[in-house]
């Protein structure tokens, strides 16, 4: 006789299929908070993949506006009939999630509708904080028991982890974005290192591109170091929201082994043993 695996909720299944890394981190949250994390991460999937789901940037902006109005409805008590909006509304109400983080996340995602890359490294960091750190801060609020994740060391660590995670993800996604002739490498960095867009769009590795990617990877490492400097002040119940730091570190190692060649197949591979590495850190209350 075989035993059936428990059926996942809609949000959990979407995250499992499309954002395996965050799905694994959510499994280490307490059972009573896990579904609310899945709702939050499923919402993030909906907005993060907007550019890939539309043919014209204007259609993407319209889709983001739909989500902005859905968030308005959640906070005004008029919840839309949608498989992600409803569980997200329940999470917002249960944990009194901050509206400002949703607003900043959606505003940052508007940049995805632009073809031009960020002008400067600071512009890239601002995008990473808005799109990724905002999500980590919301996850901390879901896991908070006495408001300890809303400010102080935990929130400061969350911002650093979110920025690092976004920087790593954007570098690993360079081949994916190149297919659509999109770039997230800052223009000033490309100019200084001599990166040619044509090389990227033709999937040609170059020493200049490797150097630019290495600089962004070094920035990600610096944010991880700052986040981990605060780990003694972060309550254990909040750690699952910060576990992407573990995976970011693993992906950075793979980038280094590939000599920062983002077209190397190793860069796209899941880190070996990532689940048990997450478990080990979570048991230690570390990230």
Coordinates of C-alpha atoms in Angstrom, one line a residue, residues 73-184:
X73 CA -8.8 46.2 -2.0
X74 CA -7.1 44.1 0.6
X75 CA -6.4 47.1 2.8
X76 CA -9.9 48.5 2.3
X77 CA -11.7 45.3 2.9
X78 CA -12.8 44.6 -0.7
X79 CA -10.9 41.4 -1.6
X80 CA -10.9 40.3 -5.2
X81 CA -11.8 36.7 -6.2
X82 CA -8.4 35.4 -7.1
X83 CA -6.5 32.3 -6.0
X84 CA -3.5 34.4 -4.7
X85 CA -5.3 37.5 -3.6
X86 CA -7.6 35.8 -1.1
X87 CA -4.9 33.9 0.9
X88 CA -2.7 37.0 0.7
X89 CA -5.5 39.1 2.2
X90 CA -5.8 36.6 5.0
X91 CA -2.0 36.9 5.7
X92 CA -2.2 40.7 5.6
X93 CA -5.0 40.6 8.2
X94 CA -3.5 38.0 10.4
X95 CA -0.1 39.7 10.6
X96 CA -1.0 43.3 10.0
X97 CA 1.5 43.4 7.1
X98 CA 2.9 46.8 6.2
X99 CA 1.3 48.4 3.1
X100 CA 4.4 50.4 2.4
X101 CA 6.4 47.2 1.6
X102 CA 3.9 46.1 -1.0
X103 CA 3.9 49.6 -2.6
X104 CA 7.6 49.7 -2.9
X105 CA 7.8 46.2 -4.3
X106 CA 5.3 47.1 -7.0
X107 CA 7.0 50.4 -7.8
X108 CA 10.3 48.6 -8.2
X109 CA 8.8 46.1 -10.6
X110 CA 7.8 48.9 -12.9
X111 CA 11.5 49.1 -13.8
X112 CA 11.2 45.6 -15.4
X113 CA 9.0 47.2 -18.1
X114 CA 12.0 49.4 -19.3
X115 CA 14.5 48.1 -21.8
X116 CA 17.4 50.3 -20.6
X117 CA 19.6 48.8 -17.8
X118 CA 20.1 50.6 -14.5
X119 CA 22.2 53.7 -15.1
X120 CA 24.4 53.2 -12.0
X121 CA 25.3 50.6 -9.4
X122 CA 23.3 52.6 -6.9
X123 CA 20.3 52.4 -9.2
X124 CA 20.7 48.6 -9.3
X125 CA 20.9 48.5 -5.5
X126 CA 17.8 50.6 -5.2
X127 CA 16.0 48.1 -7.5
X128 CA 17.3 45.2 -5.5
X129 CA 16.1 46.7 -2.2
X130 CA 12.6 47.6 -3.6
X131 CA 12.0 44.3 -5.4
X132 CA 13.6 41.8 -3.1
X133 CA 14.3 43.4 0.3
X134 CA 10.7 44.5 0.5
X135 CA 9.6 40.8 0.2
X136 CA 12.0 39.7 2.9
X137 CA 10.7 42.4 5.3
X138 CA 7.1 41.2 4.7
X139 CA 8.2 37.6 5.4
X140 CA 9.8 38.8 8.6
X141 CA 6.5 40.4 9.6
X142 CA 4.7 37.1 8.9
X143 CA 7.1 35.3 11.2
X144 CA 7.1 37.9 13.9
X145 CA 5.5 37.0 17.2
X146 CA 5.9 40.3 19.1
X147 CA 6.8 42.7 16.3
X148 CA 10.5 41.9 16.6
X149 CA 10.8 41.6 12.8
X150 CA 9.5 45.0 11.9
X151 CA 12.5 47.0 13.0
X152 CA 15.9 46.8 14.6
X153 CA 18.5 44.1 13.8
X154 CA 16.1 41.7 12.2
X155 CA 14.8 44.2 9.7
X156 CA 18.3 45.5 9.0
X157 CA 19.5 42.0 8.3
X158 CA 16.5 41.4 6.1
X159 CA 17.3 44.4 3.9
X160 CA 20.9 43.2 3.5
X161 CA 19.8 39.6 2.6
X162 CA 17.2 40.9 0.2
X163 CA 19.6 43.0 -1.7
X164 CA 22.2 40.2 -1.8
X165 CA 19.7 37.7 -3.0
X166 CA 18.5 40.0 -5.8
X167 CA 22.0 40.8 -7.0
X168 CA 22.9 37.1 -7.2
X169 CA 19.7 36.3 -9.0
X170 CA 20.1 39.0 -11.6
X171 CA 23.7 37.9 -12.4
X172 CA 22.6 34.3 -12.8
X173 CA 19.7 35.4 -15.0
X174 CA 21.8 37.3 -17.5
X175 CA 21.5 34.6 -20.1
X176 CA 17.7 34.5 -19.6
X177 CA 17.3 38.3 -19.9
X178 CA 19.7 38.3 -22.9
X179 CA 17.2 36.3 -24.9
X180 CA 14.8 39.2 -24.6
X181 CA 17.6 41.8 -25.2
X182 CA 17.3 43.0 -21.6
X183 CA 20.1 43.8 -19.2
X184 CA 20.4 44.6 -15.5

